[in-house]
Amino acid sequence: MGTAEETQVQRLPVAERPHDIYRYLSSLISGVRWEAAFYTLLLVAALTLRLWDLGSRAFHHDESLHAFFSLDLIGAFEHNPLMHGPFQFTATNFIFNVFWEGDYTARLLPALFGTALVGMPYFLRDHLGKWGSMATAALLAFSPTMLYFSRFARNDIYMAVWTLGLVIVLWRYLESRKHRYLYMAAALLSLAFATKETIFITLLIFGSFLAIMRFKELIGLLQRRIKLSQISPPLVFLLLLVALSLPQWSAAVSIFQGWIGLTLARPASEYVSGPVGVPVGGAALALAIIIALLLMGISFLVGLRWRPKTWLISAGIFYAIYVLLFTTFFTNIVGFGSGIWQSLGYWLAQQDVARGSQPWYYYLLLLFSYEILPLIFALTALVYYLVKRAKADSFTWFLIYWAGVSLLLYSIAGEKMPWLFVNVALPFILLAGKFMGRLVEEFRPRMSLFPKGGLQLLIVAAIGLLLVFTVRTSVVAAYGIGREGKGDLPIEMLVYTQTSPDIPNVVAMIEAFAEETGQGKNLSITVDARDGFTWPWAWYLRDYKNVGYPDLGEIDAPPQNSVVLLNASNEGKAQPFLAAYDEEMRYRHRSWFPEYNTYKNGGEPLSVGDFFSKLGSAGSWRQWWNYFISKELRDSNPIGSISGVAYFKKDP
């Protein structure tokens, strides 16, 4: 029996009892599946953010390549690792056929994938926790990085979906041991190979973690003290990843081509002689074929010795997807060979080029500038779990390992670009989301409707403030609100190099000129191809039948076409031949973030010592804060740009 006071409290109406915020909210929405409602509302918000005003931003150089080569697929498309795998071209072509071809639909698939990514943490709720999965989903929905590249026609957001999918099926298999998750892994792995070569880095990270997780068992297997049929679920998953991907690693032998004396992967410096990353000469080609067939034979031998039925189903799923996509549904048979060898060979040859020429701390800068909320909570989680190891399960250590090794590998890789940051940000977001969920679970019993604890108030205030900054940063980066253009100007480091908003304006002028002259789509146009000016013009002018793309730096006769789009660097050479045209109209072709005068330190990256010494400088923090809050650039650091000149014929 309780006291009279307790009895009186128990008789109070529910809404008048002292209780915590969670019971109060539950009483308000009793009978409603609030968790499902949360995900539904979040997905609607994520989809709206990704679809709104999707086609307004000028098409980036890379976007125009991807969209243009998605137009004609069957019998026309050939796999080229310069533009990565065939998945995005096949899927974008499907979108074009279902809807229409245009700027909006070319970006529709990334937007849908970016939305799907937001819902995927639900399938990890047994490991992230109910609150952790919801926190992770919210972080993914409003992440500046994920939002921006969900509105960008590149394949990095697809890779985020495939990668998180692999994480889901990995941990579901470890807990259930159901073969269907192995088959799902085979499909996801094949789709990832058909999307982008960053899957090799993902495999290194996931595979090494599983190997470390079962190191003693792995040694026993290699020493034949343990049979393949007896290995634990982590080694089963590792075996599947290794066996299925083994042939795709064939070109790794090209690292030693200097010792072998054969060119197994043509260097990037010899691109004028032929495709980069392919064997050069009959002997090199023969050796490459032997290596690929040998590794494929080993993979099937191991798989059949392990579990014949499971392996054959997994391999059948993997190669069915792989062959269909890389051969473009059997219309480009050599695509299978280029997928097996050149996918890795090209990017190994490309590493010395180090496109972007970014410093080693590039992704650290992006973390501080765009993912400060997950960064803070991920670092806090790291310290917490290092101190309280007993509270960290295998999945937690996996997230810590994934985040740390991703940052390391992408930082030491030769090519560093902002879109690759998707692969770095993803594990940080999952680790932060899991830890935020843990904080909620630990504080939940003590959090009343009006929290009284100082630490609780501090955490809630910090999350709220950082979330406001995160949403603001996302919206500004994605839509360019409050500045000229709709996200076209590279004030953001995420934007990097961007086609100028002047280009769509010139396109409108060309369309008006074509209509005025009565030539329509037969209007003749010359585009100066110097400095890659072919793109994005090839996309914007795709419907015009008479378009040429010569390098006008070598002009020796007057252009005959009605419109000339000239690279400003060739203006002096072309000027004597342009008397038949009206006065020129100047436009910016593309512009870029002023990296050399900011974080590149005048082109010389900071040493490790100088970098960390700047972290202790008040001036450095003030400069970062100004950029973080308002994307403020100093007058001495103007945005770089390259210009073009448009000429319209007087008498077309």
XYZ file of C-alpha atoms in Angstrom:
652
model
C 0.000 0.000 0.000
C 1.308 3.477 -0.843
C 1.029 6.629 1.176
C -2.024 8.850 0.966
C -0.017 11.297 -1.130
C 1.008 8.550 -3.605
C -2.586 7.329 -3.853
C -3.745 10.845 -4.588
C -1.131 11.215 -7.330
C -2.177 7.935 -8.943
C -5.788 9.138 -9.112
C -4.848 12.323 -10.995
C -5.740 12.521 -14.713
C -2.875 11.418 -16.974
C -2.182 14.946 -18.193
C -1.751 16.198 -14.591
C 0.607 13.537 -13.264
C 4.341 14.289 -12.836
C 5.994 12.219 -15.545
C 8.766 12.386 -18.075
C 8.475 13.914 -21.508
C 8.390 10.572 -23.289
C 5.343 9.273 -21.370
C 3.664 12.633 -21.883
C 4.219 12.527 -25.641
C 3.171 8.883 -25.777
C -0.113 9.743 -24.067
C -0.765 12.454 -26.630
C -0.298 10.129 -29.575
C -1.530 6.860 -28.129
C -2.669 4.551 -30.868
C -0.451 6.316 -33.421
C 2.728 4.691 -34.667
C 4.822 7.768 -34.043
C 8.053 6.179 -35.254
C 6.519 5.384 -38.639
C 5.077 8.882 -38.699
C 8.525 10.314 -38.009
C 10.132 8.471 -40.927
C 7.239 9.338 -43.229
C 7.463 13.048 -42.467
C 11.245 12.983 -42.704
C 11.176 11.241 -46.084
C 8.610 13.727 -47.391
C 10.812 16.590 -46.201
C 13.926 14.978 -47.716
C 12.194 14.370 -51.054
C 10.883 17.941 -51.137
C 14.331 19.370 -50.447
C 15.826 17.255 -53.203
C 13.171 17.821 -55.872
C 12.450 21.503 -55.339
C 13.895 23.713 -58.105
C 15.996 20.739 -59.202
C 16.602 21.805 -62.790
C 17.423 25.479 -62.292
C 21.157 25.341 -61.602
C 23.413 25.467 -64.655
C 24.686 22.042 -65.716
C 28.142 21.222 -64.381
C 30.807 19.963 -66.827
C 30.562 16.403 -65.433
C 26.781 16.467 -65.256
C 26.587 17.343 -68.948
C 28.841 14.397 -69.823
C 26.744 11.979 -67.806
C 23.452 13.263 -69.181
C 24.645 13.470 -72.800
C 25.980 9.907 -72.908
C 22.768 8.652 -71.314
C 20.729 9.779 -74.328
C 21.639 6.944 -76.714
C 22.362 3.694 -74.909
C 21.751 0.512 -76.860
C 24.379 0.109 -79.570
C 25.945 3.484 -78.803
C 27.221 3.484 -75.216
C 30.635 2.030 -74.358
C 32.044 1.714 -70.869
C 34.729 4.316 -70.160
C 36.172 4.467 -66.607
C 36.815 8.179 -67.086
C 33.078 8.549 -66.438
C 33.022 5.531 -64.094
C 30.605 2.630 -64.336
C 27.624 2.119 -66.651
C 24.900 2.068 -63.991
C 24.185 5.797 -63.984
C 23.956 5.921 -67.785
C 21.617 2.932 -67.946
C 19.408 4.216 -65.136
C 19.351 7.806 -66.429
C 18.429 6.566 -69.892
C 15.533 4.710 -68.270
C 14.422 7.925 -66.557
C 14.613 9.797 -69.877
C 12.446 7.164 -71.547
C 9.868 7.072 -68.760
C 9.594 10.853 -68.395
C 11.486 13.229 -70.692
C 15.057 14.277 -71.266
C 16.047 17.530 -69.634
C 17.967 19.189 -66.840
C 15.380 18.214 -64.233
C 15.086 14.540 -65.167
C 18.872 14.183 -65.540
C 19.079 14.964 -61.811
C 15.967 13.032 -60.810
C 17.714 9.716 -60.090
C 20.258 11.225 -57.643
C 17.370 12.975 -55.870
C 15.452 9.709 -55.498
C 18.538 7.850 -54.292
C 19.337 10.645 -51.849
C 15.816 10.336 -50.442
C 16.070 6.548 -50.177
C 19.332 6.964 -48.257
C 17.456 8.893 -45.556
C 15.148 5.946 -44.860
C 17.825 3.263 -44.776
C 18.926 3.717 -41.107
C 15.552 2.222 -40.129
C 16.919 -1.172 -41.197
C 19.825 -0.755 -38.772
C 17.689 0.116 -35.749
C 18.774 -3.077 -33.942
C 22.347 -1.736 -34.019
C 21.903 2.027 -34.119
C 19.048 1.863 -31.623
C 15.572 3.261 -32.203
C 16.621 6.791 -31.319
C 19.982 6.404 -33.016
C 18.422 5.328 -36.307
C 16.061 8.306 -36.210
C 18.924 10.680 -35.418
C 20.982 9.204 -38.260
C 18.091 9.538 -40.697
C 17.634 13.188 -39.704
C 21.346 13.891 -40.118
C 21.269 12.309 -43.595
C 18.169 14.287 -44.553
C 19.665 17.676 -43.697
C 23.359 16.999 -44.295
C 24.787 19.726 -46.579
C 26.926 17.129 -48.336
C 24.172 14.580 -48.872
C 21.636 17.195 -49.943
C 23.943 18.899 -52.424
C 25.083 15.689 -54.102
C 21.513 14.349 -54.130
C 20.811 17.236 -56.518
C 23.871 16.635 -58.684
C 24.056 14.249 -61.650
C 27.037 12.247 -60.449
C 27.220 8.714 -59.108
C 28.483 9.398 -55.575
C 25.044 9.398 -53.958
C 24.341 6.031 -55.610
C 27.506 4.705 -54.007
C 26.304 5.935 -50.622
C 23.141 3.857 -51.056
C 25.025 0.727 -52.186
C 27.553 1.130 -49.365
C 24.972 1.606 -46.637
C 23.051 -1.299 -48.151
C 26.147 -3.504 -47.761
C 26.420 -2.413 -44.137
C 22.781 -3.352 -43.524
C 22.999 -6.815 -45.086
C 26.375 -7.467 -43.420
C 25.067 -6.914 -39.908
C 21.736 -8.565 -40.601
C 23.606 -11.635 -41.825
C 25.862 -11.663 -38.761
C 22.847 -11.768 -36.469
C 20.563 -14.059 -38.499
C 22.912 -16.137 -40.713
C 20.207 -16.182 -43.394
C 21.507 -16.739 -46.907
C 19.221 -14.141 -48.433
C 21.506 -11.447 -47.035
C 24.463 -12.992 -48.864
C 22.483 -12.853 -52.101
C 21.570 -9.226 -51.424
C 25.241 -8.501 -50.788
C 26.150 -10.049 -54.147
C 23.639 -7.795 -55.922
C 24.756 -4.672 -54.065
C 28.415 -5.443 -54.723
C 27.790 -5.881 -58.452
C 25.796 -2.638 -58.631
C 28.597 -0.844 -56.783
C 31.232 -2.106 -59.252
C 28.950 -0.958 -62.076
C 28.660 2.479 -60.481
C 32.058 3.715 -59.320
C 35.559 2.504 -58.558
C 35.417 3.786 -54.978
C 34.022 0.326 -54.211
C 37.646 -0.856 -54.091
C 38.297 1.451 -51.121
C 35.056 0.339 -49.465
C 36.065 -3.306 -49.852
C 39.465 -2.614 -48.306
C 37.782 -1.011 -45.292
C 35.023 -3.576 -44.759
C 37.250 -6.544 -45.582
C 40.069 -5.469 -43.267
C 37.612 -4.928 -40.401
C 36.147 -8.413 -40.795
C 39.662 -9.860 -40.999
C 40.684 -8.072 -37.796
C 37.417 -9.089 -36.144
C 38.222 -12.773 -36.714
C 41.997 -12.596 -37.048
C 42.842 -15.797 -35.129
C 40.190 -17.737 -37.000
C 41.467 -16.368 -40.303
C 44.990 -17.519 -39.463
C 43.612 -20.939 -38.577
C 41.807 -21.088 -41.917
C 44.949 -20.142 -43.835
C 46.884 -22.794 -41.910
C 44.148 -25.323 -42.755
C 43.351 -25.952 -39.101
C 39.788 -24.792 -39.797
C 37.672 -25.977 -42.723
C 35.875 -23.587 -45.054
C 32.568 -25.167 -44.080
C 33.224 -24.313 -40.410
C 34.023 -20.614 -40.608
C 32.034 -18.051 -38.605
C 29.562 -15.556 -40.173
C 32.103 -12.671 -40.308
C 34.516 -14.827 -42.314
C 31.667 -16.103 -44.485
C 30.833 -12.536 -45.463
C 34.530 -11.730 -45.966
C 34.958 -14.787 -48.162
C 31.975 -13.765 -50.265
C 33.298 -10.220 -50.763
C 36.783 -11.449 -51.652
C 35.702 -14.263 -53.936
C 33.210 -12.189 -55.908
C 35.544 -9.215 -56.312
C 38.822 -11.088 -56.873
C 38.819 -10.844 -60.709
C 38.102 -7.098 -60.492
C 41.426 -6.670 -58.681
C 43.358 -8.102 -61.667
C 44.776 -4.754 -62.797
C 46.405 -4.244 -59.378
C 49.364 -6.164 -60.791
C 50.069 -3.112 -62.973
C 51.621 -1.517 -59.884
C 54.592 -3.783 -60.588
C 54.677 -3.281 -64.356
C 58.021 -1.483 -64.108
C 59.587 -4.658 -62.720
C 57.783 -6.910 -65.186
C 58.861 -4.830 -68.169
C 55.380 -4.767 -69.723
C 52.828 -1.921 -69.756
C 49.802 -3.543 -68.176
C 48.029 -0.210 -67.645
C 48.835 2.663 -69.997
C 49.918 5.714 -67.933
C 47.770 8.844 -67.926
C 50.676 10.741 -69.490
C 50.295 8.621 -72.644
C 46.567 9.233 -73.144
C 47.156 10.550 -76.680
C 48.401 7.084 -77.668
C 45.249 5.284 -76.582
C 42.936 4.531 -73.658
C 44.470 4.968 -70.220
C 44.693 1.912 -67.968
C 44.695 -0.772 -70.687
C 47.505 -3.221 -71.545
C 49.836 -2.021 -74.292
C 51.077 -4.635 -76.748
C 50.194 -8.259 -77.411
C 52.327 -9.691 -74.612
C 50.835 -7.349 -72.018
C 47.314 -8.107 -73.235
C 47.941 -11.860 -73.081
C 49.332 -11.591 -69.548
C 46.364 -9.469 -68.479
C 43.907 -12.058 -69.805
C 45.790 -14.873 -68.051
C 45.806 -12.999 -64.734
C 42.084 -12.182 -64.958
C 41.136 -15.772 -65.864
C 43.398 -17.165 -63.140
C 41.811 -14.977 -60.456
C 38.328 -15.811 -61.715
C 39.196 -19.506 -61.564
C 40.511 -19.154 -58.006
C 37.360 -17.303 -56.952
C 35.101 -20.064 -58.303
C 37.285 -22.809 -56.859
C 37.155 -21.266 -53.379
C 33.432 -20.620 -53.657
C 32.634 -24.165 -54.735
C 34.759 -25.631 -51.940
C 32.956 -23.403 -49.452
C 29.252 -23.911 -50.190
C 28.540 -24.856 -53.825
C 24.856 -23.964 -53.898
C 25.201 -20.693 -51.980
C 28.216 -19.680 -54.056
C 26.624 -20.441 -57.417
C 23.508 -18.443 -56.556
C 25.624 -15.531 -55.286
C 27.956 -15.598 -58.286
C 24.990 -15.929 -60.649
C 23.369 -12.810 -59.174
C 26.652 -10.880 -59.227
C 27.611 -11.702 -62.821
C 24.080 -11.402 -64.221
C 23.984 -7.759 -63.127
C 27.638 -7.148 -63.988
C 27.489 -8.565 -67.519
C 24.188 -6.907 -68.428
C 25.357 -3.458 -67.338
C 28.952 -3.529 -68.577
C 27.992 -4.957 -71.976
C 24.991 -2.612 -72.211
C 22.658 -5.573 -72.569
C 25.060 -7.484 -74.846
C 25.487 -4.661 -77.373
C 29.070 -3.911 -76.253
C 30.720 -7.217 -75.404
C 34.158 -5.664 -74.821
C 32.610 -3.804 -71.901
C 32.994 -6.936 -69.801
C 36.750 -6.911 -70.334
C 37.095 -3.184 -69.735
C 35.078 -3.578 -66.542
C 37.295 -6.368 -65.253
C 40.626 -4.712 -66.105
C 40.372 -1.049 -67.018
C 38.093 0.017 -64.160
C 40.932 -0.353 -61.670
C 43.734 0.071 -64.213
C 42.548 3.534 -65.251
C 42.347 4.900 -61.719
C 45.653 3.393 -60.647
C 47.230 5.159 -63.635
C 45.351 8.334 -62.737
C 46.591 8.601 -59.147
C 49.870 10.263 -60.092
C 47.913 12.974 -61.922
C 46.258 13.885 -58.594
C 43.417 15.821 -60.191
C 42.329 18.683 -57.999
C 45.799 18.914 -56.410
C 44.196 19.098 -52.996
C 46.205 19.090 -49.750
C 46.152 16.193 -47.314
C 43.825 18.076 -44.948
C 41.170 18.746 -47.623
C 38.498 16.476 -46.153
C 39.171 17.761 -42.646
C 38.324 21.238 -43.942
C 35.111 19.941 -45.485
C 34.164 18.190 -42.241
C 34.631 21.411 -40.282
C 32.821 23.497 -42.890
C 29.829 21.278 -43.672
C 29.485 18.371 -41.268
C 30.351 20.041 -37.970
C 27.360 18.473 -36.162
C 28.224 14.834 -36.953
C 31.932 15.603 -36.559
C 31.530 16.874 -32.992
C 29.364 13.953 -31.903
C 31.488 11.389 -33.742
C 34.643 12.661 -32.012
C 32.812 12.698 -28.688
C 31.704 9.126 -29.339
C 35.297 8.114 -30.070
C 36.534 9.513 -26.758
C 33.571 8.064 -24.862
C 33.999 4.534 -26.203
C 37.761 4.582 -25.770
C 37.220 5.433 -22.118
C 34.239 3.122 -21.601
C 35.133 0.205 -23.819
C 32.591 -2.074 -22.173
C 29.756 0.010 -23.619
C 30.937 -0.406 -27.227
C 29.662 -3.367 -29.212
C 31.123 -4.718 -32.447
C 28.935 -2.464 -34.566
C 30.167 0.620 -32.711
C 33.794 -0.346 -33.306
C 32.921 -0.961 -36.950
C 31.562 2.583 -37.299
C 34.647 4.039 -35.587
C 36.934 2.000 -37.836
C 34.961 2.864 -40.986
C 34.990 6.596 -40.245
C 38.670 6.745 -39.316
C 40.015 4.583 -42.134
C 37.797 6.301 -44.744
C 39.174 9.686 -43.730
C 42.709 8.296 -43.861
C 42.451 6.523 -47.231
C 40.631 9.289 -49.044
C 43.083 11.825 -47.611
C 46.143 9.969 -48.937
C 44.546 9.126 -52.304
C 45.961 11.099 -55.219
C 42.632 12.486 -56.422
C 40.578 14.520 -53.972
C 37.302 16.064 -55.075
C 34.316 17.395 -53.102
C 31.963 14.697 -54.405
C 34.244 12.017 -52.941
C 33.550 13.591 -49.567
C 30.214 11.727 -49.586
C 32.190 8.561 -48.784
C 33.916 10.244 -45.841
C 30.856 11.973 -44.406
C 28.617 8.876 -44.436
C 30.329 6.880 -41.626
C 30.758 10.022 -39.516
C 27.006 10.618 -39.769
C 26.207 7.033 -38.718
C 28.621 7.149 -35.778
C 27.253 10.514 -34.646
C 23.654 9.353 -35.022
C 24.273 6.218 -32.969
C 25.924 8.200 -30.187
C 23.161 10.817 -30.160
C 20.674 7.989 -29.793
C 22.667 6.578 -26.907
C 22.607 9.962 -25.174
C 18.828 10.042 -25.502
C 18.528 6.513 -24.108
C 20.787 7.294 -21.153
C 19.193 10.620 -20.278
C 15.629 9.558 -21.083
C 14.661 8.315 -17.625
C 15.854 11.607 -16.117
C 14.486 14.006 -18.742
C 11.231 15.544 -17.562
C 8.997 17.759 -19.657
C 11.169 20.653 -18.526
C 14.727 19.265 -18.221
C 16.512 20.525 -15.094
C 19.958 19.000 -15.464
C 22.667 21.371 -16.659
C 24.341 18.726 -18.814
C 21.025 17.765 -20.372
C 20.220 21.375 -21.173
C 23.687 21.895 -22.630
C 23.393 18.865 -24.918
C 19.907 19.788 -26.103
C 20.986 23.401 -26.746
C 24.133 22.290 -28.612
C 22.205 19.891 -30.841
C 19.546 22.518 -31.544
C 22.055 25.239 -32.391
C 24.194 22.985 -34.582
C 21.108 21.637 -36.343
C 19.991 25.177 -37.192
C 23.426 25.920 -38.666
C 23.387 22.588 -40.528
C 19.991 23.224 -42.127
C 20.985 26.778 -43.029
C 24.270 25.581 -44.572
C 22.410 22.884 -46.537
C 19.845 25.277 -47.960
C 22.394 27.929 -48.897
C 24.723 25.406 -50.557
C 21.933 23.629 -52.445
C 19.903 26.612 -53.609
C 22.240 29.594 -53.412
C 19.614 31.566 -51.496
C 20.719 35.119 -50.818
C 23.253 35.308 -53.612
C 23.471 35.676 -57.375
C 22.548 32.516 -59.241
C 20.867 29.395 -57.847
C 23.881 27.690 -56.339
C 25.877 28.279 -59.515
C 28.597 30.423 -57.976
C 31.405 28.465 -56.293
C 31.467 30.369 -53.026
C 30.991 26.936 -51.481
C 33.884 24.482 -51.323
C 31.327 21.774 -52.119
C 30.562 23.462 -55.438
C 34.254 23.511 -56.437
C 34.155 24.319 -60.191
C 30.768 25.214 -61.639
C 29.268 26.204 -64.967
C 28.292 29.855 -64.907
C 24.611 30.873 -64.827
C 25.479 32.888 -67.964
C 25.423 29.670 -70.024
C 21.634 29.077 -69.789
C 21.147 32.765 -70.669
C 23.215 32.330 -73.841
C 21.236 29.179 -74.646
C 18.022 31.243 -74.456
C 19.563 33.816 -76.832
C 20.510 31.059 -79.303
C 16.979 29.666 -79.198
C 15.519 33.131 -79.837
C 17.989 33.720 -82.697
C 17.119 30.340 -84.249
C 13.423 31.229 -84.156
C 13.925 34.763 -85.519
C 15.977 33.532 -88.471
C 13.611 30.670 -89.205
C 16.432 28.105 -89.024
C 15.171 26.377 -85.897
C 17.167 23.302 -84.989
C 19.023 23.553 -88.308
C 20.846 26.644 -87.010
C 24.569 26.211 -87.626
C 26.756 26.680 -84.537
C 30.506 26.548 -83.941
C 31.711 25.898 -80.387
C 35.369 26.504 -79.575
C 36.583 23.294 -77.884
C 39.644 24.873 -76.238
C 39.894 24.194 -72.458
C 37.095 21.641 -72.561
C 34.493 24.201 -73.727
C 32.655 21.400 -75.524
C 30.976 20.770 -72.178
C 28.298 21.599 -71.166
C 27.481 22.972 -74.649
C 27.134 19.455 -76.096
C 24.265 18.851 -73.651
C 22.570 22.213 -74.089
C 22.836 22.098 -77.892
C 22.001 18.396 -78.255
C 18.904 19.037 -80.398
C 20.696 21.230 -82.946
C 21.720 19.330 -86.068
C 24.612 21.474 -87.291
C 27.031 21.956 -84.393
C 30.811 21.684 -84.670
C 33.433 21.591 -81.910
C 36.820 22.592 -83.403
C 39.681 24.206 -81.498
C 39.564 27.767 -82.825
C 43.097 28.404 -81.619
C 44.124 27.056 -84.995
C 41.618 29.093 -87.044
C 42.816 30.031 -90.526
C 39.538 30.830 -92.301
C 36.336 32.747 -91.447
C 33.709 30.640 -89.639
C 30.684 29.920 -91.822
C 28.214 29.153 -89.060
C 25.487 31.480 -87.830
C 26.621 31.394 -84.194
C 30.166 31.201 -82.852
C 30.877 30.473 -79.190
C 34.508 31.380 -78.739
C 36.914 30.723 -75.897
C 38.104 34.172 -74.814
C 41.713 32.944 -74.903
C 41.374 32.530 -78.690
C 39.723 35.901 -79.263
C 42.831 37.592 -80.647
C 43.447 34.875 -83.247
C 39.811 34.745 -84.355
C 39.133 38.490 -84.421
C 40.259 39.095 -88.071
C 37.715 36.529 -89.243
C 34.669 37.844 -87.376
C 33.706 40.895 -89.438
C 30.491 39.212 -90.576
C 29.237 38.959 -87.000
C 27.523 41.412 -84.683
C 29.320 42.882 -81.685
C 30.439 40.167 -79.313
C 28.645 39.256 -76.123
C 30.911 38.167 -73.268
C 29.876 35.526 -70.774
C 31.504 33.504 -68.032
C 31.854 29.881 -69.025
C 32.829 28.405 -65.658
C 34.113 29.653 -62.323
C 35.813 28.065 -59.339
C 36.475 28.433 -55.634
C 39.611 30.533 -54.916
C 41.464 27.637 -53.310
C 45.020 28.760 -54.074
C 44.649 31.956 -52.066
C 42.798 30.318 -49.186
C 43.379 26.823 -47.826
C 46.043 25.892 -50.394
C 48.323 28.534 -48.935
C 49.349 29.969 -52.302
C 49.636 26.541 -53.879
C 51.859 25.088 -51.153
C 49.906 22.810 -48.774
C 50.520 23.337 -45.089
C 52.762 20.870 -43.330
C 51.296 18.795 -40.523
C 52.967 21.035 -37.963
C 51.771 24.256 -39.579
C 48.249 22.888 -39.934
C 47.924 22.068 -36.241
C 49.616 25.299 -35.205
C 46.929 27.174 -37.143
C 44.313 25.295 -35.131
C 45.606 27.205 -32.116
C 45.440 30.553 -33.889
C 42.550 32.880 -33.020
C 42.808 34.421 -36.486
C 42.360 31.031 -38.168
C 39.288 30.262 -36.088
C 37.860 33.709 -36.812
C 38.415 33.204 -40.545
C 36.800 29.742 -40.393
C 33.845 31.115 -38.391
C 33.227 33.885 -40.933
C 33.240 31.339 -43.728
C 31.103 28.844 -41.782
C 28.460 31.434 -40.927
C 28.318 33.624 -44.030
C 30.638 31.941 -46.607
C 32.534 35.209 -46.531
C 35.530 35.400 -48.878
C 38.130 38.121 -48.610
C 38.366 40.700 -51.377
C 41.895 39.441 -51.997
C 40.448 35.985 -52.789
C 38.122 36.546 -55.759
C 36.347 33.658 -57.433
C 38.299 32.418 -60.444
C 36.652 32.186 -63.845
C 37.231 31.603 -67.545
C 35.177 33.442 -70.137
C 33.673 32.910 -73.537
C 32.456 35.252 -76.277
C 29.255 34.705 -78.282
C 28.953 36.003 -81.872
C 25.743 36.061 -83.921
C 25.996 36.488 -87.689
C 24.618 39.717 -89.143
C 23.113 38.002 -92.165
C 22.573 34.352 -91.301
